[in-house]
């Protein structure tokens, strides 16, 4: 669309300053003024997507409606904006090069030497503008992953420089930096920010706005000093102070006028006043709990807080609905054994077994599920967690002692979880799982139906294995039923135990669809069950 505006968010000094949250917060403010906004993340690594990265490398892999395996920042974008993102919202260097090399092999470059400039930068610019071509957006916010000065982010900064040069003030650069507090000097220090702006300038980009991450308030004097040395207006030096929840950041950015400065610099009207009423209600309920529950989150990455990001955020959304505090206790599945399960899971009001892949920690998960089932503790199993619930039931209720998923034991005599037919001939690992949104029919009269209140739902997926329908009758007779089924291929999407207070396993990932404006019904109901179980 000819009038779409482009906002670039770069980072300097260190990683982990929260570019994703700043991008999402700015987008939220512009959205609340009536503008349509989307956010895109450009990741400088060479993997085509983060689907092949393990959580130690990159935290959670977030899945979009259209089945893209993406950076976890896209989860923040969706949770803040309550709008779906897509494959076009996350581009990596791997994907850029893949497409340029494919074009070269097809002969599209007609004998030219294919180079970083212009071919790679053109491809980057094409991917940025592609989002605008839908004509839906007033603003596209593009977050550039990594830190200015990284070798691998050079082509991205160069693409930003070219777009600025080509489009003038239809483009704006917001640079996020750190203002460290030096205890020995008793002072906030601006030098690292000056250096990182110099680094951007060396690459031909003058930032328009500086968002300064800090643990202490910036004085007006310091803002002026930063403005002078970095060649920006003093009103364009925005303080981003540490805060206890990411959901405060839109409110803090509003107080700092980030959206107003952006609009003024881009010659755009302020439109209506920012409307954060619902957002602030959500925050109020979250920060003023009347009750508390503790949920055990059992997985093999318990020490990594980013590995289950969307699950933790979904609990925050559900907590606000019930105006209660949900304490999520991370429990390492490898630490759970039949001998200690009672002690390790003591005091939990609900148990969630996380998604995952591979053998490690699997027996601990199964042991925890047996405990939740027998002790009647509310249980939610997500993806692998649901598959483990099926395995546990097969072993301990149906008496199939070696029941397993063929992912872990291809020779089991009871493959209650088996590879999907369509997956059998696939050998490449990247982007080949059953990914993205699929429909599910919910059976009336079940807990699943109580949760959703409607028959036809759609949820997002990321798996290769499924419930083996040969066992459906055995399970039903013994008290575990399929309460959600894919209408076209009969794949079991939800399993539950009607005689248990709340025992639900889902093959899909409800956590990818929970937002501030629309907390996910599965989490809302699970937290309610945990409150009832106190
Ligand atoms: N490993 C299981 C499968 O591929 C579960 C995947 C998951 O939990 N996301 O089916």
mmCIF file with all atom_site columns, C-alpha atoms in Angstrom, residues 41-43 45-64 67-74 87 89-95 357 429-431 433 435 462 512:
data_model
loop_
_atom_site.group_PDB
_atom_site.id
_atom_site.type_symbol
_atom_site.label_atom_id
_atom_site.label_alt_id
_atom_site.label_comp_id
_atom_site.label_asym_id
_atom_site.label_entity_id
_atom_site.label_seq_id
_atom_site.pdbx_PDB_ins_code
_atom_site.Cartn_x
_atom_site.Cartn_y
_atom_site.Cartn_z
_atom_site.occupancy
_atom_site.B_iso_or_equiv
_atom_site.pdbx_formal_charge
_atom_site.auth_seq_id
_atom_site.auth_comp_id
_atom_site.auth_asym_id
_atom_site.auth_atom_id
_atom_site.pdbx_PDB_model_num
ATOM 1  C CA . UNK A 1 41  ? 10.878 -10.008 13.184 1.00 0.00 ? 41  UNK A CA 1
ATOM 2  C CA . UNK A 1 42  ? 13.990 -10.351 11.062 1.00 0.00 ? 42  UNK A CA 1
ATOM 3  C CA . UNK A 1 43  ? 16.388 -12.879 12.570 1.00 0.00 ? 43  UNK A CA 1
ATOM 4  C CA . UNK A 1 45  ? 20.801 -16.475 11.931 1.00 0.00 ? 45  UNK A CA 1
ATOM 5  C CA . UNK A 1 46  ? 21.185 -18.957 9.099  1.00 0.00 ? 46  UNK A CA 1
ATOM 6  C CA . UNK A 1 47  ? 18.568 -21.521 10.132 1.00 0.00 ? 47  UNK A CA 1
ATOM 7  C CA . UNK A 1 48  ? 15.647 -21.207 7.726  1.00 0.00 ? 48  UNK A CA 1
ATOM 8  C CA . UNK A 1 49  ? 13.350 -21.054 10.752 1.00 0.00 ? 49  UNK A CA 1
ATOM 9  C CA . UNK A 1 50  ? 13.730 -21.746 14.491 1.00 0.00 ? 50  UNK A CA 1
ATOM 10 C CA . UNK A 1 51  ? 11.821 -25.048 14.151 1.00 0.00 ? 51  UNK A CA 1
ATOM 11 C CA . UNK A 1 52  ? 15.106 -26.948 14.094 1.00 0.00 ? 52  UNK A CA 1
ATOM 12 C CA . UNK A 1 53  ? 16.633 -25.026 17.028 1.00 0.00 ? 53  UNK A CA 1
ATOM 13 C CA . UNK A 1 54  ? 16.504 -26.579 20.448 1.00 0.00 ? 54  UNK A CA 1
ATOM 14 C CA . UNK A 1 55  ? 15.066 -24.542 23.315 1.00 0.00 ? 55  UNK A CA 1
ATOM 15 C CA . UNK A 1 56  ? 18.529 -24.134 24.901 1.00 0.00 ? 56  UNK A CA 1
ATOM 16 C CA . UNK A 1 57  ? 19.498 -22.147 21.809 1.00 0.00 ? 57  UNK A CA 1
ATOM 17 C CA . UNK A 1 58  ? 16.388 -20.154 21.222 1.00 0.00 ? 58  UNK A CA 1
ATOM 18 C CA . UNK A 1 59  ? 13.658 -20.677 23.800 1.00 0.00 ? 59  UNK A CA 1
ATOM 19 C CA . UNK A 1 60  ? 10.218 -21.688 22.657 1.00 0.00 ? 60  UNK A CA 1
ATOM 20 C CA . UNK A 1 61  ? 9.352  -22.175 19.005 1.00 0.00 ? 61  UNK A CA 1
ATOM 21 C CA . UNK A 1 62  ? 6.092  -20.306 18.402 1.00 0.00 ? 62  UNK A CA 1
ATOM 22 C CA . UNK A 1 63  ? 3.642  -21.591 15.779 1.00 0.00 ? 63  UNK A CA 1
ATOM 23 C CA . UNK A 1 64  ? 1.318  -19.337 13.759 1.00 0.00 ? 64  UNK A CA 1
ATOM 24 C CA . UNK A 1 67  ? 1.880  -23.261 10.379 1.00 0.00 ? 67  UNK A CA 1
ATOM 25 C CA . UNK A 1 68  ? 5.066  -21.201 10.443 1.00 0.00 ? 68  UNK A CA 1
ATOM 26 C CA . UNK A 1 69  ? 7.574  -22.186 13.130 1.00 0.00 ? 69  UNK A CA 1
ATOM 27 C CA . UNK A 1 70  ? 8.746  -18.820 14.395 1.00 0.00 ? 70  UNK A CA 1
ATOM 28 C CA . UNK A 1 71  ? 10.609 -16.788 16.979 1.00 0.00 ? 71  UNK A CA 1
ATOM 29 C CA . UNK A 1 72  ? 8.945  -16.480 20.384 1.00 0.00 ? 72  UNK A CA 1
ATOM 30 C CA . UNK A 1 73  ? 8.629  -12.708 19.927 1.00 0.00 ? 73  UNK A CA 1
ATOM 31 C CA . UNK A 1 74  ? 5.757  -13.402 17.532 1.00 0.00 ? 74  UNK A CA 1
ATOM 32 C CA . UNK A 1 87  ? 4.996  -16.842 7.940  1.00 0.00 ? 87  UNK A CA 1
ATOM 33 C CA . UNK A 1 89  ? 6.102  -11.983 10.018 1.00 0.00 ? 89  UNK A CA 1
ATOM 34 C CA . UNK A 1 90  ? 9.315  -13.886 10.708 1.00 0.00 ? 90  UNK A CA 1
ATOM 35 C CA . UNK A 1 91  ? 12.191 -13.944 8.236  1.00 0.00 ? 91  UNK A CA 1
ATOM 36 C CA . UNK A 1 92  ? 15.668 -15.339 8.831  1.00 0.00 ? 92  UNK A CA 1
ATOM 37 C CA . UNK A 1 93  ? 18.923 -14.958 6.939  1.00 0.00 ? 93  UNK A CA 1
ATOM 38 C CA . UNK A 1 94  ? 18.561 -18.638 6.027  1.00 0.00 ? 94  UNK A CA 1
ATOM 39 C CA . UNK A 1 95  ? 15.241 -17.964 4.323  1.00 0.00 ? 95  UNK A CA 1
ATOM 40 C CA . UNK A 1 357 ? 10.220 -34.373 21.894 1.00 0.00 ? 357 UNK A CA 1
ATOM 41 C CA . UNK A 1 429 ? 13.199 -32.376 9.814  1.00 0.00 ? 429 UNK A CA 1
ATOM 42 C CA . UNK A 1 430 ? 12.645 -28.709 8.894  1.00 0.00 ? 430 UNK A CA 1
ATOM 43 C CA . UNK A 1 431 ? 9.036  -27.547 8.621  1.00 0.00 ? 431 UNK A CA 1
ATOM 44 C CA . UNK A 1 433 ? 5.517  -31.680 11.150 1.00 0.00 ? 433 UNK A CA 1
ATOM 45 C CA . UNK A 1 435 ? 1.836  -27.592 11.760 1.00 0.00 ? 435 UNK A CA 1
ATOM 46 C CA . UNK A 1 462 ? 3.154  -29.061 16.035 1.00 0.00 ? 462 UNK A CA 1
ATOM 47 C CA . UNK A 1 512 ? -0.297 -20.240 21.139 1.00 0.00 ? 512 UNK A CA 1
#
